[in-house]
């Protein structure tokens, strides 16, 4: 596969369509992610003043897609078809478990629409005692690996449905990818977001080309509203799930990693509830080399995947976090197909703390100049936490799959990570209120070559001598050793110093 930028996309002639491509579209295959005939552009007036009771007029229409293929051997002879009685979206659910040829077909079809991201040797290798290669999937146009599955999903739709349009209801990476690629394919796309969605996300989605409607105070309100619009206007309601098409698209990243890094020993993926990337890529990697260890990492606070694997089916009532820090990492387990693939193909699933994720984000920013979110940093967090000692001296690829971290949250995360890494410290001490005492303190800090971030003095609430002040300093050091040297120097001069532990 060759990377293709937005301005360089060209329609290429396909010599022999795969079985999946021959049967996905009733009116013929769509070549390399482009629709032959462009439907009319979205007219904003169609949704002017759109409210709960004022729906667009239109008949309810249904459609179906059929995938026909040869009766070939499934991956590793271990995958059995699964029936899902309750689909989570209006999109038809295809329970045909993916094969290697499905992933190969997806890779060919989306090659002109997504980046072939680099998988580069990392300077973090020496620090953790192994050869680390970082698959920088956050360099995709929308900053997320979800583009792979979304583009293959959209290009597999019938042309009739592409003309009618699609609709999603969230502010997730999945919705961002749908907004961008649907617009690129000239498919009308509507995104319903709750009023609590950050303005930056709304703006970004509109810039991708979607019609964005703010509705409801919760994500559930937006989803209900989107389903109603889909039913009444013939749109296809899309929700991230584990259909064979979507998983095959995500699995193309496994193909790229195998191609880019020879003699791999292990690959680390984010896990959590949305484990489609882990499952799809594991299918590709295990087919190519069964000896490559595939490892999933999820949050210790939300071990959704571990619990689902333990009981043998997705957890329905798992209490998940709505905190924007975790994103998809804390989402509910959304599919039996992904769960079954994970159980049969993934070698290990480990959990990490929030502190480990924050330090991992800091390491990637410092060593790789990569600004990533929790989902992007959680793979490296397993090494930060020392959860994978068996990988010492091995060749390991880590997927950095998401970089959509908003600026206010990024500042908060980096500040907290510096504190956890013992590089931002706080101490207080009592000084007599005499000229020159604070200057002497600053001289010590200067001699120890620390950076003073904040210093303040307090008179009113000091319960000691009348002419005593309390001085509180926040300082930044180079590392833990530098912090220990500063602490010893201050204790030698001020034995009553109070050091604030993290």
Coordinates of N, CA, C and O in Angstrom, one line a residue, residues 150-323:
X150 N -14.0 2.9 9.2 CA -15.1 3.7 8.7 C -15.1 3.8 7.1 O -16.1 3.7 6.5
X151 N -13.9 4.1 6.6 CA -13.8 4.2 5.1 C -14.3 2.9 4.4 O -15.0 3.0 3.4
X152 N -13.8 1.8 4.9 CA -14.2 0.5 4.3 C -15.7 0.3 4.4 O -16.4 -0.2 3.5
X153 N -16.3 0.7 5.6 CA -17.7 0.6 5.8 C -18.5 1.5 4.8 O -19.5 1.0 4.2
X154 N -18.1 2.7 4.7 CA -18.8 3.6 3.8 C -18.7 3.2 2.3 O -19.7 3.3 1.6
X155 N -17.5 2.8 1.9 CA -17.4 2.4 0.5 C -18.1 1.1 0.2 O -18.3 0.7 -1.0
X156 N -18.5 0.3 1.2 CA -19.2 -0.9 1.0 C -20.7 -0.8 1.0 O -21.5 -1.7 0.8
X157 N -21.2 0.5 1.2 CA -22.6 0.7 1.2 C -23.2 0.7 -0.3 O -22.4 1.0 -1.2
X158 N -24.4 0.3 -0.4 CA -25.0 0.4 -1.7 C -25.1 1.9 -2.2 O -25.2 2.8 -1.4
X159 N -25.0 2.1 -3.5 CA -25.0 3.4 -4.0 C -26.3 4.2 -3.7 O -26.3 5.4 -3.5
X160 N -27.4 3.4 -3.6 CA -28.6 4.1 -3.3 C -28.6 4.6 -1.9 O -29.1 5.8 -1.6
X161 N -28.0 3.9 -1.0 CA -27.9 4.4 0.4 C -26.9 5.5 0.5 O -27.0 6.5 1.3
X162 N -25.8 5.5 -0.3 CA -24.9 6.6 -0.3 C -25.5 7.9 -0.7 O -25.2 9.0 -0.2
X163 N -26.5 7.8 -1.7 CA -27.1 9.0 -2.1 C -28.1 9.5 -1.0 O -28.2 10.8 -0.9
X164 N -28.7 8.7 -0.2 CA -29.6 9.1 0.8 C -28.8 9.7 2.0 O -29.2 10.7 2.6
X165 N -27.7 9.1 2.4 CA -26.9 9.7 3.5 C -26.8 8.8 4.7 O -27.5 7.8 4.8
X166 N -25.9 9.2 5.6 CA -25.7 8.5 6.9 C -25.8 9.5 8.0 O -25.7 10.7 7.8
X167 N -26.1 8.9 9.2 CA -26.2 9.8 10.4 C -25.6 9.1 11.6 O -25.7 7.9 11.7
X168 N -24.9 9.9 12.4 CA -24.2 9.3 13.6 C -24.6 10.2 14.8 O -25.0 11.4 14.6
X169 N -24.4 9.7 16.0 CA -24.8 10.5 17.2 C -23.8 10.4 18.3 O -24.0 9.6 19.2
X170 N -22.7 11.1 18.2 CA -21.7 11.1 19.3 C -20.6 12.1 18.9 O -20.5 12.6 17.7
X171 N -19.7 12.3 19.8 CA -18.5 13.2 19.5 C -17.2 12.3 19.5 O -16.2 12.9 19.8
X172 N -17.3 11.1 19.3 CA -16.2 10.1 19.4 C -15.3 10.2 18.1 O -15.7 10.9 17.1
X173 N -14.2 9.5 18.2 CA -13.3 9.4 17.0 C -14.1 8.8 15.8 O -13.8 9.1 14.7
X174 N -14.9 7.8 16.1 CA -15.7 7.2 15.1 C -16.6 8.2 14.3 O -16.6 8.2 13.1
X175 N -17.3 9.1 15.0 CA -18.1 10.1 14.4 C -17.3 11.0 13.6 O -17.7 11.5 12.5
X176 N -16.1 11.4 14.1 CA -15.2 12.3 13.3 C -14.8 11.7 12.0 O -14.8 12.3 11.0
X177 N -14.4 10.4 12.1 CA -14.0 9.7 10.9 C -15.2 9.6 9.9 O -15.0 9.7 8.7
X178 N -16.4 9.3 10.4 CA -17.6 9.2 9.5 C -17.8 10.6 8.8 O -18.1 10.7 7.6
X179 N -17.7 11.7 9.6 CA -17.9 13.0 9.1 C -17.0 13.3 7.9 O -17.4 13.8 6.9
X180 N -15.7 13.0 8.1 CA -14.7 13.4 7.1 C -14.8 12.5 5.9 O -14.9 13.0 4.8
X181 N -14.8 11.2 6.0 CA -14.8 10.3 4.9 C -16.1 10.3 4.1 O -16.1 10.2 2.9
X182 N -17.2 10.5 4.8 CA -18.5 10.6 4.1 C -18.5 11.8 3.2 O -19.0 11.8 2.1
X183 N -18.0 12.9 3.8 CA -17.9 14.2 3.0 C -17.0 14.0 1.8 O -17.3 14.5 0.7
X184 N -15.9 13.3 2.0 CA -15.0 13.1 0.8 C -15.6 12.2 -0.2 O -15.3 12.4 -1.4
X185 N -16.5 11.3 0.2 CA -17.2 10.4 -0.8 C -18.4 11.0 -1.4 O -19.2 10.4 -2.1
X186 N -18.7 12.3 -1.0 CA -19.9 13.0 -1.4 C -21.2 12.3 -0.9 O -22.2 12.2 -1.5
X187 N -21.1 11.7 0.3 CA -22.3 11.1 1.0 C -22.8 12.1 2.0 O -22.0 12.5 2.8
X188 N -24.1 12.5 1.9 CA -24.6 13.4 2.9 C -24.4 12.8 4.3 O -24.8 11.6 4.5
X189 N -23.9 13.5 5.2 CA -23.6 13.0 6.6 C -24.1 14.0 7.6 O -23.9 15.2 7.5
X190 N -24.8 13.5 8.6 CA -25.4 14.3 9.7 C -24.9 13.8 11.0 O -24.8 12.5 11.2
X191 N -24.5 14.7 11.9 CA -23.9 14.3 13.2 C -24.8 15.0 14.2 O -24.9 16.2 14.2
X192 N -25.4 14.2 15.1 CA -26.2 14.7 16.2 C -25.3 14.7 17.5 O -24.8 13.7 17.9
X193 N -25.1 15.9 18.1 CA -24.2 16.0 19.3 C -25.1 16.6 20.4 O -25.9 17.5 20.1
X194 N -24.8 16.2 21.6 CA -25.5 16.8 22.7 C -25.0 18.2 23.0 O -23.9 18.6 22.5
X195 N -25.8 19.0 23.7 CA -25.4 20.4 24.0 C -24.2 20.5 24.9 O -23.6 21.5 25.0
X196 N -23.8 19.4 25.5 CA -22.6 19.4 26.4 C -21.3 19.1 25.7 O -20.3 19.2 26.3
X197 N -21.4 18.9 24.4 CA -20.2 18.6 23.6 C -19.4 19.9 23.5 O -19.9 21.0 23.4
X198 N -18.1 19.7 23.6 CA -17.2 20.9 23.6 C -17.3 21.6 22.2 O -17.4 20.9 21.2
X199 N -17.2 22.9 22.2 CA -17.3 23.7 21.0 C -16.2 23.3 20.0 O -16.5 23.3 18.8
X200 N -15.1 22.9 20.5 CA -14.0 22.5 19.6 C -14.3 21.3 18.7 O -14.0 21.2 17.5
X201 N -15.0 20.3 19.4 CA -15.4 19.1 18.6 C -16.5 19.4 17.6 O -16.4 18.9 16.5
X202 N -17.4 20.3 18.0 CA -18.5 20.7 17.0 C -17.9 21.4 15.8 O -18.2 21.1 14.7
X203 N -17.0 22.3 16.1 CA -16.3 23.1 15.0 C -15.6 22.1 14.1 O -15.6 22.2 12.9
X204 N -14.8 21.2 14.7 CA -14.0 20.3 13.9 C -14.9 19.4 13.0 O -14.6 19.2 11.8
X205 N -16.0 18.9 13.5 CA -16.8 18.1 12.8 C -17.5 18.8 11.6 O -17.6 18.3 10.5
X206 N -17.8 20.1 11.8 CA -18.4 20.9 10.7 C -17.3 21.2 9.7 O -17.6 21.2 8.5
X207 N -16.1 21.4 10.1 CA -15.0 21.6 9.1 C -14.7 20.4 8.3 O -14.3 20.5 7.1
X208 N -15.0 19.2 8.8 CA -14.8 18.0 8.0 C -15.9 17.9 6.9 O -15.7 17.1 6.0
X209 N -17.0 18.6 7.1 CA -18.0 18.7 6.0 C -19.4 18.1 6.4 O -20.3 18.0 5.6
X210 N -19.5 17.8 7.7 CA -20.8 17.2 8.2 C -21.8 18.3 8.6 O -21.4 19.4 8.9
X211 N -23.1 18.0 8.5 CA -24.1 18.8 9.0 C -24.3 18.4 10.5 O -24.7 17.3 10.8
X212 N -23.9 19.3 11.4 CA -23.9 19.1 12.8 C -25.2 19.7 13.5 O -25.5 20.9 13.3
X213 N -25.9 18.9 14.3 CA -27.1 19.4 15.0 C -26.9 19.1 16.4 O -26.6 18.0 16.9
X214 N -27.0 20.2 17.2 CA -26.9 20.0 18.7 C -28.3 19.7 19.2 O -29.3 20.4 19.0
X215 N -28.4 18.6 19.9 CA -29.7 18.2 20.5 C -29.5 17.4 21.7 O -28.7 16.5 21.8
X216 N -30.4 17.7 22.7 CA -30.4 16.9 24.0 C -29.2 17.2 24.9 O -28.2 17.8 24.5
X217 N -29.4 16.9 26.1 CA -28.3 17.2 27.1 C -27.4 16.0 27.4 O -26.4 16.1 28.0
X218 N -27.8 14.8 26.9 CA -27.0 13.6 27.1 C -26.8 12.9 25.8 O -27.5 13.2 24.8
X219 N -25.8 12.0 25.8 CA -25.5 11.2 24.5 C -26.7 10.4 24.2 O -27.0 10.2 23.0
X220 N -27.4 9.9 25.2 CA -28.6 9.0 24.9 C -29.7 9.8 24.2 O -30.3 9.3 23.2
X221 N -29.9 11.0 24.6 CA -30.9 11.9 23.9 C -30.5 12.1 22.4 O -31.4 12.0 21.5
X222 N -29.2 12.3 22.1 CA -28.8 12.5 20.8 C -29.0 11.2 19.9 O -29.4 11.3 18.8
X223 N -28.7 10.1 20.5 CA -28.9 8.8 19.8 C -30.3 8.5 19.5 O -30.6 8.1 18.3
X224 N -31.2 8.8 20.4 CA -32.6 8.6 20.1 C -33.1 9.5 19.0 O -33.8 9.0 18.1
X225 N -32.7 10.7 19.0 CA -33.0 11.7 18.0 C -32.5 11.3 16.6 O -33.2 11.3 15.6
X226 N -31.2 10.8 16.6 CA -30.6 10.4 15.4 C -31.4 9.2 14.8 O -31.6 9.1 13.5
X227 N -31.8 8.2 15.6 CA -32.5 7.1 15.1 C -33.8 7.5 14.5 O -34.3 6.9 13.5
X228 N -34.5 8.4 15.1 CA -35.8 8.9 14.5 C -35.6 9.5 13.2 O -36.3 9.3 12.2
X229 N -34.5 10.4 13.1 CA -34.2 11.0 11.8 C -33.9 9.9 10.7 O -34.3 10.0 9.6
X230 N -33.1 8.9 11.1 CA -32.8 7.9 10.2 C -34.0 7.2 9.7 O -34.1 6.9 8.5
X231 N -34.9 6.8 10.6 CA -36.1 6.1 10.2 C -37.0 6.9 9.3 O -37.6 6.4 8.3
X232 N -37.2 8.2 9.6 CA -38.1 9.0 8.9 C -37.6 9.6 7.5 O -38.4 10.0 6.7
X233 N -36.3 9.5 7.3 CA -35.7 10.1 6.1 C -34.9 9.2 5.3 O -34.3 9.6 4.3
X234 N -34.8 8.0 5.7 CA -34.0 7.0 4.9 C -32.5 7.1 5.1 O -31.8 6.4 4.3
X235 N -32.1 7.8 6.1 CA -30.6 7.8 6.4 C -30.3 6.5 7.0 O -31.1 5.8 7.6
X236 N -29.0 6.2 6.9 CA -28.5 5.0 7.6 C -27.8 5.4 8.9 O -26.9 6.2 8.9
X237 N -28.4 4.9 10.0 CA -27.8 5.3 11.3 C -26.6 4.4 11.6 O -26.7 3.1 11.6
X238 N -25.5 5.0 11.8 CA -24.2 4.3 12.0 C -23.8 4.4 13.5 O -23.8 5.5 14.0
X239 N -23.4 3.3 14.0 CA -22.9 3.2 15.4 C -21.8 2.2 15.4 O -21.8 1.2 14.7
X240 N -20.7 2.6 16.1 CA -19.5 1.7 16.1 C -19.9 0.3 16.6 O -20.4 0.2 17.7
X241 N -19.6 -0.7 15.8 CA -20.0 -2.1 16.3 C -18.9 -3.0 15.7 O -17.8 -2.6 15.3
X242 N -19.1 -4.3 15.7 CA -18.1 -5.3 15.3 C -18.5 -6.1 14.1 O -18.4 -7.3 14.1
X243 N -19.1 -5.4 13.1 CA -19.4 -6.1 11.9 C -18.1 -6.5 11.2 O -17.1 -6.0 11.4
X244 N -18.2 -7.6 10.3 CA -17.1 -8.1 9.6 C -16.4 -7.0 8.8 O -15.2 -7.0 8.7
X245 N -17.2 -6.1 8.2 CA -16.6 -5.1 7.3 C -15.8 -4.1 8.1 O -14.7 -3.8 7.8
X246 N -16.4 -3.7 9.2 CA -15.7 -2.7 10.1 C -14.4 -3.3 10.7 O -13.3 -2.6 10.7
X247 N -14.5 -4.5 11.2 CA -13.3 -5.2 11.7 C -12.2 -5.4 10.7 O -11.0 -5.3 11.0
X248 N -12.6 -5.7 9.5 CA -11.6 -5.9 8.4 C -10.9 -4.7 8.1 O -9.7 -4.7 7.9
X249 N -11.6 -3.5 8.1 CA -10.9 -2.3 7.9 C -9.9 -1.9 9.0 O -8.8 -1.5 8.7
X250 N -10.3 -2.1 10.2 CA -9.4 -1.9 11.3 C -8.2 -2.8 11.3 O -7.1 -2.5 11.6
X251 N -8.5 -4.1 10.8 CA -7.4 -5.1 10.8 C -6.3 -4.7 9.8 O -5.2 -5.3 9.9
X252 N -6.5 -3.8 8.9 CA -5.5 -3.4 7.9 C -4.2 -2.9 8.6 O -3.1 -2.9 8.1
X253 N -4.4 -2.3 9.8 CA -3.3 -1.8 10.5 C -2.3 -2.9 10.9 O -1.1 -2.8 10.9
X254 N -2.9 -4.1 11.3 CA -2.0 -5.3 11.6 C -1.2 -5.7 10.4 O 0.0 -6.0 10.5
X255 N -1.8 -5.6 9.2 CA -1.0 -5.9 7.9 C 0.2 -4.9 7.8 O 1.3 -5.3 7.4
X256 N -0.1 -3.6 8.0 CA 1.0 -2.7 7.8 C 2.1 -2.9 8.8 O 3.3 -2.8 8.5
X257 N 1.8 -3.1 10.1 CA 2.8 -3.4 11.1 C 3.7 -4.5 10.7 O 4.9 -4.5 10.8
X258 N 3.1 -5.6 10.3 CA 3.8 -6.8 9.9 C 4.8 -6.5 8.7 O 5.9 -7.0 8.7
X259 N 4.3 -5.7 7.8 CA 5.1 -5.3 6.6 C 6.2 -4.4 7.0 O 7.3 -4.5 6.4
X260 N 6.0 -3.5 8.0 CA 7.0 -2.4 8.3 C 8.1 -2.9 9.3 O 9.2 -2.3 9.2
X261 N 7.8 -3.8 10.1 CA 8.7 -4.2 11.2 C 9.0 -5.7 11.0 O 8.2 -6.5 11.5
X262 N 10.1 -6.1 10.4 CA 10.4 -7.6 10.3 C 10.8 -8.2 11.7 O 11.2 -7.5 12.6
X263 N 10.6 -9.5 11.8 CA 11.0 -10.2 13.0 C 10.4 -9.7 14.3 O 11.0 -9.6 15.3
X264 N 9.1 -9.4 14.2 CA 8.4 -8.9 15.4 C 8.2 -10.0 16.4 O 7.9 -11.2 16.0
X265 N 8.3 -9.7 17.7 CA 8.1 -10.6 18.8 C 6.7 -10.3 19.4 O 6.0 -11.3 19.8
X266 N 6.2 -9.1 19.4 CA 5.0 -8.8 20.1 C 4.4 -7.4 19.5 O 5.2 -6.6 19.1
X267 N 3.1 -7.3 19.6 CA 2.4 -6.0 19.2 C 1.4 -5.7 20.4 O 0.7 -6.6 20.8
X268 N 1.5 -4.5 20.8 CA 0.6 -4.0 21.9 C -0.5 -3.1 21.4 O -0.2 -2.1 20.7
X269 N -1.7 -3.4 21.7 CA -2.9 -2.6 21.3 C -3.7 -2.1 22.5 O -3.7 -2.7 23.5
X270 N -4.4 -0.9 22.3 CA -5.4 -0.5 23.3 C -6.5 -1.5 23.3 O -6.9 -2.1 22.2
X271 N -7.1 -1.8 24.4 CA -8.3 -2.7 24.5 C -9.5 -2.0 25.0 O -10.0 -1.1 24.3
X272 N -10.0 -2.3 26.2 CA -11.2 -1.7 26.7 C -12.4 -2.3 26.0 O -12.3 -3.4 25.3
X273 N -13.5 -1.6 26.1 CA -14.8 -2.1 25.5 C -14.7 -2.2 24.0 O -15.2 -3.2 23.4
X274 N -14.2 -1.1 23.4 CA -14.1 -1.1 21.9 C -12.9 -1.8 21.5 O -11.9 -1.1 21.2
X275 N -12.9 -3.1 21.4 CA -11.7 -3.9 21.1 C -11.6 -4.3 19.7 O -11.0 -5.3 19.4
X276 N -12.3 -3.6 18.8 CA -12.3 -4.0 17.4 C -11.0 -3.9 16.7 O -10.6 -4.8 15.9
X277 N -10.2 -2.9 17.1 CA -8.8 -2.8 16.6 C -8.0 -3.9 17.0 O -7.2 -4.5 16.2
X278 N -8.1 -4.3 18.3 CA -7.3 -5.4 18.8 C -7.7 -6.7 18.1 O -6.9 -7.5 17.7
X279 N -9.0 -7.0 17.9 CA -9.5 -8.2 17.3 C -9.1 -8.3 15.8 O -8.6 -9.3 15.4
X280 N -9.4 -7.2 15.1 CA -9.1 -7.2 13.7 C -7.7 -7.4 13.3 O -7.3 -8.1 12.5
X281 N -6.8 -6.6 14.1 CA -5.4 -6.7 13.8 C -4.8 -8.0 14.3 O -3.9 -8.5 13.6
X282 N -5.4 -8.6 15.3 CA -4.9 -9.9 15.8 C -5.2 -10.9 14.7 O -4.4 -11.9 14.5
X283 N -6.3 -10.8 14.0 CA -6.7 -11.8 13.0 C -5.6 -11.7 11.9 O -5.2 -12.8 11.3
X284 N -5.2 -10.5 11.5 CA -4.2 -10.4 10.4 C -2.8 -10.9 10.9 O -2.2 -11.7 10.2
X285 N -2.4 -10.5 12.1 CA -1.1 -10.9 12.6 C -0.9 -12.3 12.8 O 0.1 -13.0 12.5
X286 N -1.9 -13.0 13.4 CA -1.8 -14.4 13.7 C -1.9 -15.3 12.5 O -1.3 -16.3 12.5
X287 N -2.5 -14.7 11.5 CA -2.5 -15.5 10.2 C -1.2 -15.4 9.5 O -0.7 -16.4 9.0
X288 N -0.5 -14.3 9.6 CA 0.8 -14.1 9.0 C 1.9 -14.8 9.8 O 2.8 -15.4 9.2
X289 N 1.8 -14.7 11.1 CA 2.8 -15.4 12.0 C 2.2 -15.7 13.3 O 2.1 -14.8 14.2
X290 N 1.8 -16.9 13.6 CA 1.1 -17.3 14.8 C 2.0 -17.1 16.1 O 1.5 -17.1 17.2
X291 N 3.3 -16.9 15.9 CA 4.3 -16.7 17.0 C 4.3 -15.3 17.5 O 5.0 -15.1 18.5
X292 N 3.8 -14.4 16.8 CA 3.8 -13.0 17.3 C 2.8 -12.9 18.4 O 1.6 -13.2 18.3
X293 N 3.2 -12.4 19.6 CA 2.4 -12.2 20.7 C 1.5 -10.9 20.5 O 2.1 -9.9 20.2
X294 N 0.2 -11.1 20.7 CA -0.7 -9.9 20.6 C -1.2 -9.6 22.0 O -1.8 -10.5 22.6
X295 N -1.0 -8.4 22.4 CA -1.3 -8.0 23.8 C -2.3 -6.8 23.8 O -2.1 -5.8 23.1
X296 N -3.3 -6.9 24.6 CA -4.2 -5.8 24.8 C -4.0 -5.1 26.1 O -3.7 -5.8 27.1
X297 N -4.3 -3.8 26.2 CA -4.1 -3.0 27.4 C -5.4 -2.2 27.7 O -5.8 -1.5 26.8
X298 N -5.9 -2.3 28.9 CA -7.1 -1.5 29.2 C -6.9 -0.9 30.6 O -6.0 -1.2 31.3
X299 N -7.8 0.0 30.9 CA -7.7 0.8 32.2 C -8.1 -0.1 33.4 O -9.0 -0.9 33.3
X300 N -7.3 0.0 34.4 CA -7.6 -0.7 35.7 C -8.9 -0.3 36.2 O -9.6 -1.1 36.9
X301 N -9.4 0.9 36.0 CA -10.7 1.4 36.6 C -11.8 0.8 35.8 O -12.9 0.7 36.3
X302 N -11.6 0.4 34.5 CA -12.7 -0.1 33.7 C -12.3 -1.4 32.9 O -12.1 -1.3 31.7
X303 N -12.0 -2.5 33.6 CA -11.6 -3.7 33.0 C -12.7 -4.4 32.2 O -13.0 -5.6 32.5
X304 N -13.3 -3.7 31.3 CA -14.4 -4.3 30.6 C -14.1 -5.5 29.8 O -14.8 -6.5 29.9
X305 N -13.0 -5.5 29.1 CA -12.7 -6.7 28.3 C -12.3 -7.9 29.1 O -12.7 -9.0 28.8
X306 N -11.5 -7.7 30.2 CA -11.1 -8.8 31.0 C -12.4 -9.5 31.6 O -12.5 -10.7 31.7
X307 N -13.3 -8.6 32.1 CA -14.5 -9.2 32.7 C -15.4 -9.9 31.7 O -16.0 -10.9 32.0
X308 N -15.5 -9.3 30.5 CA -16.3 -10.0 29.4 C -15.7 -11.3 29.0 O -16.4 -12.3 28.8
X309 N -14.3 -11.4 28.9 CA -13.7 -12.6 28.6 C -13.9 -13.7 29.7 O -14.0 -14.9 29.4
X310 N -13.9 -13.2 30.9 CA -14.1 -14.1 32.0 C -15.4 -14.8 32.0 O -15.5 -16.0 32.3
X311 N -16.5 -14.0 31.7 CA -17.8 -14.6 31.7 C -18.3 -15.2 30.4 O -19.3 -15.8 30.3
X312 N -17.5 -14.8 29.3 CA -17.8 -15.4 28.0 C -18.7 -14.7 27.1 O -19.1 -15.1 26.0
X313 N -19.2 -13.5 27.6 CA -20.1 -12.7 26.7 C -19.9 -11.2 27.1 O -19.4 -10.9 28.3
X314 N -20.3 -10.3 26.3 CA -20.1 -8.8 26.6 C -20.9 -8.5 27.8 O -22.1 -8.9 28.0
X315 N -20.3 -7.6 28.7 CA -21.0 -7.2 29.9 C -22.1 -6.1 29.5 O -21.8 -5.1 28.8
X316 N -23.3 -6.3 29.9 CA -24.4 -5.4 29.5 C -24.5 -4.2 30.4 O -24.8 -3.1 30.0
X317 N -24.3 -4.4 31.7 CA -24.6 -3.4 32.7 C -23.3 -2.8 33.3 O -23.3 -2.4 34.4
X318 N -22.3 -2.9 32.5 CA -21.0 -2.3 33.1 C -21.1 -0.8 33.2 O -21.5 -0.1 32.3
X319 N -20.8 -0.3 34.4 CA -20.8 1.1 34.7 C -19.5 1.7 34.1 O -18.4 1.4 34.5
X320 N -19.7 2.6 33.1 CA -18.6 3.1 32.4 C -18.5 4.6 32.7 O -19.5 5.3 33.1
X321 N -17.3 5.1 32.5 CA -17.0 6.5 32.8 C -17.4 7.4 31.6 O -17.2 7.0 30.4
X322 N -18.0 8.6 31.9 CA -18.2 9.5 30.8 C -17.2 10.6 30.8 O -17.3 11.5 30.0
X323 N -16.1 10.4 31.6 CA -15.0 11.4 31.6 C -14.3 11.4 30.3 O -14.0 10.4 29.7

